Protein backbone atom coordinates (compact mmCIF):
# COMPACT_ATOMS: atom_id res chain seq x y z
CA UNK A 1 0.00 0.00 0.00
CA UNK A 2 1.61 3.24 -1.21
CA UNK A 3 -0.55 5.47 0.97
CA UNK A 4 -2.16 7.09 -2.07
CA UNK A 5 -5.70 5.84 -2.54
CA UNK A 6 -7.56 5.92 -5.81
CA UNK A 7 -11.16 4.94 -6.35
CA UNK A 8 -12.70 3.26 -8.18
CA UNK A 9 -10.13 0.75 -9.44
CA UNK A 10 -12.13 -0.01 -12.56
CA UNK A 11 -14.80 1.95 -14.39
CA UNK A 12 -16.72 1.02 -17.52
CA UNK A 13 -18.94 3.62 -19.07
CA UNK A 14 -20.50 4.60 -22.38
CA UNK A 15 -19.44 7.31 -24.79
CA UNK A 16 -20.86 10.72 -23.97
CA UNK A 17 -21.06 10.03 -20.26
CA UNK A 18 -19.32 11.77 -17.36
CA UNK A 19 -17.27 10.14 -14.62
CA UNK A 20 -15.41 11.26 -11.52
CA UNK A 21 -12.18 9.71 -10.34
CA UNK A 22 -11.06 10.22 -6.78
CA UNK A 23 -7.63 10.41 -5.21
CA UNK A 24 -6.58 10.72 -1.57
CA UNK A 25 -2.92 11.67 -1.16
CA UNK A 26 -0.53 10.37 1.49
CA UNK A 27 -1.20 11.83 4.87
CA UNK A 28 0.39 15.26 5.08
CA UNK A 29 1.18 15.59 1.35
CA UNK A 30 -0.23 18.81 -0.07
CA UNK A 31 0.44 18.13 -3.76
CA UNK A 32 -1.63 15.95 -6.05
CA UNK A 33 -0.74 15.23 -9.65
CA UNK A 34 -2.92 13.47 -12.21
CA UNK A 35 -1.48 11.39 -15.06
CA UNK A 36 -3.02 9.49 -17.93
CA UNK A 37 -1.46 6.30 -19.26
CA UNK A 38 -2.65 5.14 -22.66
CA UNK A 39 -1.17 2.73 -25.17
CA UNK A 40 -0.58 5.35 -27.83
CA UNK A 41 0.42 8.36 -25.70
CA UNK A 42 2.28 6.70 -22.84
CA UNK A 43 2.25 8.42 -19.46
CA UNK A 44 1.23 12.05 -19.70
CA UNK A 45 0.91 14.71 -17.05
CA UNK A 46 -2.58 16.19 -16.83
CA UNK A 47 -2.75 18.61 -13.92
CA UNK A 48 -1.17 19.50 -10.57
CA UNK A 49 -2.85 20.86 -7.44
CA UNK A 50 -1.10 22.14 -4.35
CA UNK A 51 -3.06 22.77 -1.18
CA UNK A 52 -6.28 23.37 -3.07
CA UNK A 53 -4.86 25.54 -5.83
CA UNK A 54 -4.15 24.61 -9.40
CA UNK A 55 -0.41 24.91 -10.02
CA UNK A 56 0.24 23.52 -13.48
CA UNK A 57 -1.58 22.07 -16.45
CA UNK A 58 -0.24 19.55 -18.88
CA UNK A 59 -1.99 17.81 -21.73
CA UNK A 60 -5.43 18.03 -20.21
CA UNK A 61 -8.42 18.25 -22.51
CA UNK A 62 -11.05 20.94 -22.01
CA UNK A 63 -13.58 18.15 -21.35
CA UNK A 64 -11.54 17.22 -18.28
CA UNK A 65 -11.37 19.17 -15.06
CA UNK A 66 -10.08 18.62 -11.56
CA UNK A 67 -10.21 20.09 -8.12
CA UNK A 68 -8.62 19.60 -4.74
CA UNK A 69 -10.74 19.91 -1.64
CA UNK A 70 -9.90 21.31 1.82
CA UNK A 71 -9.22 17.79 3.13
CA UNK A 72 -6.67 17.52 0.25
CA UNK A 73 -8.38 14.77 -1.67
CA UNK A 74 -8.72 15.44 -5.37
CA UNK A 75 -11.24 14.57 -8.03
CA UNK A 76 -10.71 14.33 -11.77
CA UNK A 77 -13.88 14.87 -13.78
CA UNK A 78 -14.04 13.51 -17.30
CA UNK A 79 -17.04 14.49 -19.41
CA UNK A 80 -18.39 13.82 -22.91
CA UNK A 81 -16.32 10.67 -22.87
CA UNK A 82 -14.90 9.29 -26.08
CA UNK A 83 -13.47 5.87 -26.87
CA UNK A 84 -10.00 7.39 -26.90
CA UNK A 85 -10.32 8.40 -23.26
CA UNK A 86 -9.98 4.76 -22.27
CA UNK A 87 -6.80 4.66 -20.22
CA UNK A 88 -5.28 4.13 -16.82
CA UNK A 89 -5.46 7.29 -14.73
CA UNK A 90 -2.95 7.70 -11.95
CA UNK A 91 -2.65 10.24 -9.23
CA UNK A 92 0.51 10.91 -7.29
CA UNK A 93 1.19 12.84 -4.16
CA UNK A 94 4.45 14.60 -3.59
CA UNK A 95 6.49 15.86 -0.71
CA UNK A 96 10.19 16.36 -0.13
CA UNK A 97 10.79 12.61 -0.33
CA UNK A 98 9.52 12.45 -3.89
CA UNK A 99 6.41 11.16 -5.58
CA UNK A 100 4.17 8.28 -4.61
CA UNK A 101 1.64 6.91 -7.06
CA UNK A 102 -1.70 5.34 -6.42
CA UNK A 103 -2.61 2.06 -8.08
CA UNK A 104 -4.70 3.84 -10.71
CA UNK A 105 -8.22 3.81 -12.08
CA UNK A 106 -8.71 1.88 -15.28
CA UNK A 107 -11.35 3.62 -17.37
CA UNK A 108 -12.93 1.79 -20.25
CA UNK A 109 -15.25 3.73 -22.53
CA UNK A 110 -17.50 1.55 -24.68
CA UNK B 1 11.55 22.40 -21.23
CA UNK B 2 12.48 18.87 -20.28
CA UNK B 3 12.42 15.54 -22.04
CA UNK B 4 13.46 11.96 -21.53
CA UNK B 5 14.52 9.41 -24.12
CA UNK B 6 14.61 5.75 -23.30
CA UNK B 7 16.82 4.26 -25.94
CA UNK B 8 15.34 0.76 -25.98
CA UNK B 9 11.66 -0.09 -26.07
CA UNK B 10 12.37 -3.76 -25.29
CA UNK B 11 15.28 -5.46 -23.55
CA UNK B 12 15.57 -9.22 -23.14
CA UNK B 13 18.09 -10.84 -20.80
CA UNK B 14 18.64 -14.26 -19.30
CA UNK B 15 18.11 -14.82 -15.61
CA UNK B 16 21.34 -14.19 -13.73
CA UNK B 17 22.86 -11.89 -16.36
CA UNK B 18 23.31 -8.11 -16.03
CA UNK B 19 20.59 -5.61 -16.89
CA UNK B 20 21.20 -2.25 -18.58
CA UNK B 21 18.30 0.08 -19.35
CA UNK B 22 19.40 3.28 -21.04
CA UNK B 23 18.02 6.76 -20.49
CA UNK B 24 19.04 10.19 -21.74
CA UNK B 25 17.47 13.40 -20.55
CA UNK B 26 17.39 17.07 -21.32
CA UNK B 27 16.39 19.80 -18.93
CA UNK B 28 16.69 23.56 -18.68
CA UNK B 29 17.06 23.28 -14.92
CA UNK B 30 19.04 21.08 -12.58
CA UNK B 31 16.99 17.94 -12.87
CA UNK B 32 15.75 15.37 -10.44
CA UNK B 33 15.76 11.98 -12.09
CA UNK B 34 13.86 8.84 -11.19
CA UNK B 35 13.35 5.30 -12.30
CA UNK B 36 9.94 3.75 -11.79
CA UNK B 37 8.84 0.18 -12.40
CA UNK B 38 5.38 -0.97 -13.41
CA UNK B 39 4.45 -4.62 -13.19
CA UNK B 40 1.52 -5.83 -15.32
CA UNK B 41 -1.79 -4.33 -14.18
CA UNK B 42 -0.06 -2.63 -11.27
CA UNK B 43 0.77 0.91 -10.29
CA UNK B 44 4.12 2.68 -10.48
CA UNK B 45 6.75 1.90 -7.90
CA UNK B 46 9.78 4.09 -7.27
CA UNK B 47 13.06 2.23 -7.78
CA UNK B 48 15.45 5.07 -7.11
CA UNK B 49 15.94 8.81 -7.43
CA UNK B 50 18.73 11.29 -8.07
CA UNK B 51 18.45 14.75 -6.58
CA UNK B 52 21.92 16.31 -6.95
CA UNK B 53 23.62 14.38 -4.18
CA UNK B 54 25.78 11.32 -4.99
CA UNK B 55 25.92 10.56 -8.70
CA UNK B 56 25.69 6.81 -8.13
CA UNK B 57 22.27 6.07 -6.72
CA UNK B 58 21.29 2.77 -5.18
CA UNK B 59 17.68 1.70 -5.24
CA UNK B 60 15.51 -1.17 -4.23
CA UNK B 61 15.83 -4.77 -5.42
CA UNK B 62 19.51 -4.41 -6.32
CA UNK B 63 19.06 -1.72 -8.96
CA UNK B 64 21.31 1.29 -9.27
CA UNK B 65 21.76 4.19 -11.65
CA UNK B 66 24.55 6.63 -12.39
CA UNK B 67 23.94 10.28 -13.19
CA UNK B 68 26.40 11.49 -15.85
CA UNK B 69 25.93 15.17 -16.50
CA UNK B 70 28.46 15.30 -19.35
CA UNK B 71 26.53 12.59 -21.19
CA UNK B 72 23.08 13.68 -19.95
CA UNK B 73 22.45 10.05 -19.09
CA UNK B 74 20.89 8.17 -16.20
CA UNK B 75 21.18 4.50 -17.09
CA UNK B 76 19.68 1.82 -14.84
CA UNK B 77 21.67 -1.31 -14.06
CA UNK B 78 21.43 -4.50 -12.06
CA UNK B 79 24.22 -7.07 -11.80
CA UNK B 80 22.01 -10.15 -12.00
CA UNK B 81 18.47 -10.29 -13.37
CA UNK B 82 15.71 -12.19 -11.61
CA UNK B 83 12.51 -13.47 -13.14
CA UNK B 84 10.55 -11.08 -10.94
CA UNK B 85 12.31 -8.12 -12.61
CA UNK B 86 10.23 -8.61 -15.75
CA UNK B 87 8.20 -5.40 -16.01
CA UNK B 88 8.05 -2.01 -17.69
CA UNK B 89 10.59 0.56 -16.53
CA UNK B 90 10.20 4.31 -16.85
CA UNK B 91 12.91 6.93 -16.66
CA UNK B 92 11.47 10.18 -15.36
CA UNK B 93 12.70 13.75 -15.06
CA UNK B 94 11.37 16.48 -12.83
CA UNK B 95 12.53 20.03 -13.24
CA UNK B 96 11.22 23.54 -13.11
CA UNK B 97 10.17 26.14 -10.66
CA UNK B 98 9.25 25.16 -7.17
CA UNK B 99 5.63 24.12 -7.09
CA UNK B 100 5.54 23.26 -10.78
CA UNK B 101 7.56 20.07 -10.70
CA UNK B 102 5.47 17.85 -12.89
CA UNK B 103 7.11 14.65 -14.01
CA UNK B 104 8.01 13.94 -17.61
CA UNK B 105 8.05 10.23 -18.37
CA UNK B 106 10.06 8.38 -20.94
CA UNK B 107 8.22 6.02 -23.25
CA UNK B 108 9.21 3.01 -21.17
CA UNK B 109 11.41 -0.06 -21.62
CA UNK B 110 9.86 -3.47 -21.34
CA UNK B 111 12.28 -5.86 -19.66
CA UNK B 112 11.89 -9.53 -20.43
CA UNK B 113 13.80 -12.08 -18.36
CA UNK B 114 14.33 -15.49 -19.90
CA UNK B 115 14.79 -18.56 -17.67
mmCIF file of C-alpha atoms in Angstrom:
data_model
loop_
_atom_site.group_PDB
_atom_site.id
_atom_site.type_symbol
_atom_site.label_atom_id
_atom_site.label_comp_id
_atom_site.label_asym_id
_atom_site.label_seq_id
_atom_site.Cartn_x
_atom_site.Cartn_y
_atom_site.Cartn_z
ATOM 1 C CA UNK A 1 0.000 0.000 0.000
ATOM 2 C CA UNK A 2 1.607 3.237 -1.209
ATOM 3 C CA UNK A 3 -0.551 5.473 0.968
ATOM 4 C CA UNK A 4 -2.159 7.093 -2.072
ATOM 5 C CA UNK A 5 -5.702 5.840 -2.535
ATOM 6 C CA UNK A 6 -7.558 5.920 -5.807
ATOM 7 C CA UNK A 7 -11.160 4.942 -6.346
ATOM 8 C CA UNK A 8 -12.696 3.265 -8.175
ATOM 9 C CA UNK A 9 -10.133 0.750 -9.445
ATOM 10 C CA UNK A 10 -12.131 -0.013 -12.561
ATOM 11 C CA UNK A 11 -14.795 1.947 -14.389
ATOM 12 C CA UNK A 12 -16.718 1.021 -17.521
ATOM 13 C CA UNK A 13 -18.941 3.621 -19.066
ATOM 14 C CA UNK A 14 -20.502 4.604 -22.377
ATOM 15 C CA UNK A 15 -19.444 7.315 -24.786
ATOM 16 C CA UNK A 16 -20.856 10.719 -23.972
ATOM 17 C CA UNK A 17 -21.057 10.026 -20.263
ATOM 18 C CA UNK A 18 -19.317 11.772 -17.363
ATOM 19 C CA UNK A 19 -17.266 10.141 -14.625
ATOM 20 C CA UNK A 20 -15.415 11.259 -11.519
ATOM 21 C CA UNK A 21 -12.176 9.709 -10.344
ATOM 22 C CA UNK A 22 -11.062 10.217 -6.779
ATOM 23 C CA UNK A 23 -7.631 10.414 -5.205
ATOM 24 C CA UNK A 24 -6.579 10.725 -1.567
ATOM 25 C CA UNK A 25 -2.917 11.671 -1.164
ATOM 26 C CA UNK A 26 -0.529 10.374 1.486
ATOM 27 C CA UNK A 27 -1.203 11.830 4.865
ATOM 28 C CA UNK A 28 0.394 15.260 5.077
ATOM 29 C CA UNK A 29 1.176 15.594 1.354
ATOM 30 C CA UNK A 30 -0.230 18.814 -0.074
ATOM 31 C CA UNK A 31 0.440 18.132 -3.756
ATOM 32 C CA UNK A 32 -1.631 15.949 -6.051
ATOM 33 C CA UNK A 33 -0.739 15.230 -9.655
ATOM 34 C CA UNK A 34 -2.918 13.469 -12.213
ATOM 35 C CA UNK A 35 -1.478 11.393 -15.057
ATOM 36 C CA UNK A 36 -3.020 9.488 -17.928
ATOM 37 C CA UNK A 37 -1.460 6.295 -19.260
ATOM 38 C CA UNK A 38 -2.651 5.137 -22.657
ATOM 39 C CA UNK A 39 -1.167 2.731 -25.165
ATOM 40 C CA UNK A 40 -0.582 5.352 -27.833
ATOM 41 C CA UNK A 41 0.421 8.362 -25.696
ATOM 42 C CA UNK A 42 2.283 6.701 -22.844
ATOM 43 C CA UNK A 43 2.250 8.419 -19.461
ATOM 44 C CA UNK A 44 1.229 12.050 -19.701
ATOM 45 C CA UNK A 45 0.909 14.712 -17.054
ATOM 46 C CA UNK A 46 -2.583 16.187 -16.831
ATOM 47 C CA UNK A 47 -2.749 18.610 -13.920
ATOM 48 C CA UNK A 48 -1.165 19.504 -10.571
ATOM 49 C CA UNK A 49 -2.847 20.859 -7.444
ATOM 50 C CA UNK A 50 -1.102 22.139 -4.353
ATOM 51 C CA UNK A 51 -3.058 22.772 -1.178
ATOM 52 C CA UNK A 52 -6.278 23.372 -3.065
ATOM 53 C CA UNK A 53 -4.861 25.545 -5.831
ATOM 54 C CA UNK A 54 -4.150 24.609 -9.403
ATOM 55 C CA UNK A 55 -0.408 24.911 -10.020
ATOM 56 C CA UNK A 56 0.236 23.518 -13.479
ATOM 57 C CA UNK A 57 -1.580 22.071 -16.445
ATOM 58 C CA UNK A 58 -0.240 19.555 -18.877
ATOM 59 C CA UNK A 59 -1.985 17.810 -21.732
ATOM 60 C CA UNK A 60 -5.434 18.031 -20.213
ATOM 61 C CA UNK A 61 -8.422 18.250 -22.514
ATOM 62 C CA UNK A 62 -11.053 20.940 -22.014
ATOM 63 C CA UNK A 63 -13.578 18.152 -21.353
ATOM 64 C CA UNK A 64 -11.537 17.218 -18.282
ATOM 65 C CA UNK A 65 -11.366 19.170 -15.058
ATOM 66 C CA UNK A 66 -10.076 18.622 -11.561
ATOM 67 C CA UNK A 67 -10.208 20.095 -8.117
ATOM 68 C CA UNK A 68 -8.619 19.601 -4.737
ATOM 69 C CA UNK A 69 -10.744 19.906 -1.645
ATOM 70 C CA UNK A 70 -9.898 21.307 1.820
ATOM 71 C CA UNK A 71 -9.215 17.790 3.127
ATOM 72 C CA UNK A 72 -6.671 17.524 0.247
ATOM 73 C CA UNK A 73 -8.376 14.767 -1.671
ATOM 74 C CA UNK A 74 -8.721 15.440 -5.369
ATOM 75 C CA UNK A 75 -11.238 14.574 -8.035
ATOM 76 C CA UNK A 76 -10.714 14.335 -11.767
ATOM 77 C CA UNK A 77 -13.876 14.868 -13.776
ATOM 78 C CA UNK A 78 -14.044 13.509 -17.304
ATOM 79 C CA UNK A 79 -17.042 14.490 -19.411
ATOM 80 C CA UNK A 80 -18.386 13.819 -22.912
ATOM 81 C CA UNK A 81 -16.323 10.670 -22.865
ATOM 82 C CA UNK A 82 -14.897 9.286 -26.078
ATOM 83 C CA UNK A 83 -13.473 5.869 -26.866
ATOM 84 C CA UNK A 84 -9.997 7.394 -26.902
ATOM 85 C CA UNK A 85 -10.320 8.401 -23.258
ATOM 86 C CA UNK A 86 -9.984 4.760 -22.269
ATOM 87 C CA UNK A 87 -6.804 4.661 -20.216
ATOM 88 C CA UNK A 88 -5.281 4.134 -16.816
ATOM 89 C CA UNK A 89 -5.463 7.292 -14.729
ATOM 90 C CA UNK A 90 -2.948 7.704 -11.945
ATOM 91 C CA UNK A 91 -2.654 10.236 -9.232
ATOM 92 C CA UNK A 92 0.507 10.909 -7.292
ATOM 93 C CA UNK A 93 1.187 12.840 -4.163
ATOM 94 C CA UNK A 94 4.455 14.598 -3.586
ATOM 95 C CA UNK A 95 6.487 15.862 -0.714
ATOM 96 C CA UNK A 96 10.191 16.358 -0.131
ATOM 97 C CA UNK A 97 10.786 12.612 -0.334
ATOM 98 C CA UNK A 98 9.524 12.446 -3.890
ATOM 99 C CA UNK A 99 6.414 11.159 -5.579
ATOM 100 C CA UNK A 100 4.166 8.280 -4.610
ATOM 101 C CA UNK A 101 1.644 6.907 -7.055
ATOM 102 C CA UNK A 102 -1.699 5.341 -6.415
ATOM 103 C CA UNK A 103 -2.612 2.064 -8.082
ATOM 104 C CA UNK A 104 -4.696 3.837 -10.708
ATOM 105 C CA UNK A 105 -8.219 3.813 -12.079
ATOM 106 C CA UNK A 106 -8.711 1.877 -15.282
ATOM 107 C CA UNK A 107 -11.348 3.625 -17.365
ATOM 108 C CA UNK A 108 -12.932 1.787 -20.247
ATOM 109 C CA UNK A 109 -15.251 3.727 -22.527
ATOM 110 C CA UNK A 110 -17.501 1.552 -24.682
ATOM 111 C CA UNK B 1 11.546 22.403 -21.228
ATOM 112 C CA UNK B 2 12.477 18.870 -20.280
ATOM 113 C CA UNK B 3 12.422 15.536 -22.039
ATOM 114 C CA UNK B 4 13.462 11.963 -21.533
ATOM 115 C CA UNK B 5 14.518 9.410 -24.121
ATOM 116 C CA UNK B 6 14.608 5.746 -23.297
ATOM 117 C CA UNK B 7 16.819 4.264 -25.936
ATOM 118 C CA UNK B 8 15.343 0.761 -25.979
ATOM 119 C CA UNK B 9 11.659 -0.089 -26.066
ATOM 120 C CA UNK B 10 12.370 -3.756 -25.287
ATOM 121 C CA UNK B 11 15.281 -5.464 -23.553
ATOM 122 C CA UNK B 12 15.569 -9.220 -23.135
ATOM 123 C CA UNK B 13 18.095 -10.839 -20.801
ATOM 124 C CA UNK B 14 18.636 -14.262 -19.302
ATOM 125 C CA UNK B 15 18.111 -14.824 -15.610
ATOM 126 C CA UNK B 16 21.339 -14.194 -13.726
ATOM 127 C CA UNK B 17 22.859 -11.891 -16.364
ATOM 128 C CA UNK B 18 23.309 -8.112 -16.029
ATOM 129 C CA UNK B 19 20.593 -5.612 -16.891
ATOM 130 C CA UNK B 20 21.198 -2.253 -18.584
ATOM 131 C CA UNK B 21 18.302 0.077 -19.353
ATOM 132 C CA UNK B 22 19.397 3.281 -21.040
ATOM 133 C CA UNK B 23 18.018 6.760 -20.488
ATOM 134 C CA UNK B 24 19.039 10.194 -21.740
ATOM 135 C CA UNK B 25 17.467 13.400 -20.547
ATOM 136 C CA UNK B 26 17.386 17.075 -21.318
ATOM 137 C CA UNK B 27 16.387 19.803 -18.933
ATOM 138 C CA UNK B 28 16.685 23.559 -18.680
ATOM 139 C CA UNK B 29 17.057 23.284 -14.919
ATOM 140 C CA UNK B 30 19.040 21.085 -12.581
ATOM 141 C CA UNK B 31 16.990 17.937 -12.871
ATOM 142 C CA UNK B 32 15.752 15.375 -10.442
ATOM 143 C CA UNK B 33 15.759 11.975 -12.090
ATOM 144 C CA UNK B 34 13.858 8.836 -11.194
ATOM 145 C CA UNK B 35 13.352 5.298 -12.303
ATOM 146 C CA UNK B 36 9.936 3.750 -11.786
ATOM 147 C CA UNK B 37 8.843 0.181 -12.399
ATOM 148 C CA UNK B 38 5.377 -0.970 -13.412
ATOM 149 C CA UNK B 39 4.448 -4.624 -13.193
ATOM 150 C CA UNK B 40 1.516 -5.833 -15.321
ATOM 151 C CA UNK B 41 -1.790 -4.332 -14.177
ATOM 152 C CA UNK B 42 -0.064 -2.626 -11.269
ATOM 153 C CA UNK B 43 0.775 0.914 -10.295
ATOM 154 C CA UNK B 44 4.116 2.680 -10.478
ATOM 155 C CA UNK B 45 6.749 1.899 -7.904
ATOM 156 C CA UNK B 46 9.777 4.090 -7.272
ATOM 157 C CA UNK B 47 13.056 2.227 -7.779
ATOM 158 C CA UNK B 48 15.452 5.074 -7.111
ATOM 159 C CA UNK B 49 15.937 8.810 -7.435
ATOM 160 C CA UNK B 50 18.732 11.285 -8.067
ATOM 161 C CA UNK B 51 18.447 14.751 -6.578
ATOM 162 C CA UNK B 52 21.923 16.306 -6.954
ATOM 163 C CA UNK B 53 23.619 14.379 -4.183
ATOM 164 C CA UNK B 54 25.784 11.318 -4.986
ATOM 165 C CA UNK B 55 25.923 10.560 -8.704
ATOM 166 C CA UNK B 56 25.689 6.807 -8.130
ATOM 167 C CA UNK B 57 22.272 6.070 -6.724
ATOM 168 C CA UNK B 58 21.291 2.768 -5.179
ATOM 169 C CA UNK B 59 17.681 1.701 -5.236
ATOM 170 C CA UNK B 60 15.510 -1.175 -4.234
ATOM 171 C CA UNK B 61 15.831 -4.774 -5.418
ATOM 172 C CA UNK B 62 19.515 -4.410 -6.321
ATOM 173 C CA UNK B 63 19.056 -1.715 -8.957
ATOM 174 C CA UNK B 64 21.312 1.288 -9.267
ATOM 175 C CA UNK B 65 21.761 4.192 -11.653
ATOM 176 C CA UNK B 66 24.551 6.628 -12.389
ATOM 177 C CA UNK B 67 23.945 10.276 -13.193
ATOM 178 C CA UNK B 68 26.403 11.486 -15.848
ATOM 179 C CA UNK B 69 25.931 15.172 -16.497
ATOM 180 C CA UNK B 70 28.460 15.299 -19.355
ATOM 181 C CA UNK B 71 26.528 12.587 -21.191
ATOM 182 C CA UNK B 72 23.075 13.678 -19.951
ATOM 183 C CA UNK B 73 22.447 10.054 -19.092
ATOM 184 C CA UNK B 74 20.891 8.172 -16.202
ATOM 185 C CA UNK B 75 21.180 4.497 -17.088
ATOM 186 C CA UNK B 76 19.678 1.821 -14.835
ATOM 187 C CA UNK B 77 21.673 -1.310 -14.064
ATOM 188 C CA UNK B 78 21.426 -4.502 -12.065
ATOM 189 C CA UNK B 79 24.223 -7.073 -11.803
ATOM 190 C CA UNK B 80 22.009 -10.151 -12.000
ATOM 191 C CA UNK B 81 18.470 -10.286 -13.373
ATOM 192 C CA UNK B 82 15.712 -12.188 -11.606
ATOM 193 C CA UNK B 83 12.510 -13.466 -13.143
ATOM 194 C CA UNK B 84 10.550 -11.078 -10.940
ATOM 195 C CA UNK B 85 12.305 -8.121 -12.607
ATOM 196 C CA UNK B 86 10.228 -8.607 -15.753
ATOM 197 C CA UNK B 87 8.200 -5.401 -16.007
ATOM 198 C CA UNK B 88 8.049 -2.012 -17.685
ATOM 199 C CA UNK B 89 10.588 0.560 -16.533
ATOM 200 C CA UNK B 90 10.198 4.305 -16.846
ATOM 201 C CA UNK B 91 12.911 6.934 -16.657
ATOM 202 C CA UNK B 92 11.473 10.179 -15.359
ATOM 203 C CA UNK B 93 12.702 13.755 -15.056
ATOM 204 C CA UNK B 94 11.371 16.481 -12.829
ATOM 205 C CA UNK B 95 12.533 20.034 -13.243
ATOM 206 C CA UNK B 96 11.220 23.537 -13.112
ATOM 207 C CA UNK B 97 10.174 26.140 -10.660
ATOM 208 C CA UNK B 98 9.250 25.156 -7.171
ATOM 209 C CA UNK B 99 5.632 24.117 -7.093
ATOM 210 C CA UNK B 100 5.536 23.256 -10.784
ATOM 211 C CA UNK B 101 7.563 20.072 -10.697
ATOM 212 C CA UNK B 102 5.468 17.854 -12.891
ATOM 213 C CA UNK B 103 7.107 14.649 -14.011
ATOM 214 C CA UNK B 104 8.015 13.936 -17.605
ATOM 215 C CA UNK B 105 8.053 10.228 -18.375
ATOM 216 C CA UNK B 106 10.061 8.384 -20.944
ATOM 217 C CA UNK B 107 8.224 6.023 -23.249
ATOM 218 C CA UNK B 108 9.213 3.011 -21.173
ATOM 219 C CA UNK B 109 11.411 -0.055 -21.618
ATOM 220 C CA UNK B 110 9.858 -3.470 -21.337
ATOM 221 C CA UNK B 111 12.275 -5.863 -19.661
ATOM 222 C CA UNK B 112 11.890 -9.530 -20.433
ATOM 223 C CA UNK B 113 13.799 -12.081 -18.356
ATOM 224 C CA UNK B 114 14.327 -15.493 -19.904
ATOM 225 C CA UNK B 115 14.788 -18.557 -17.670
#
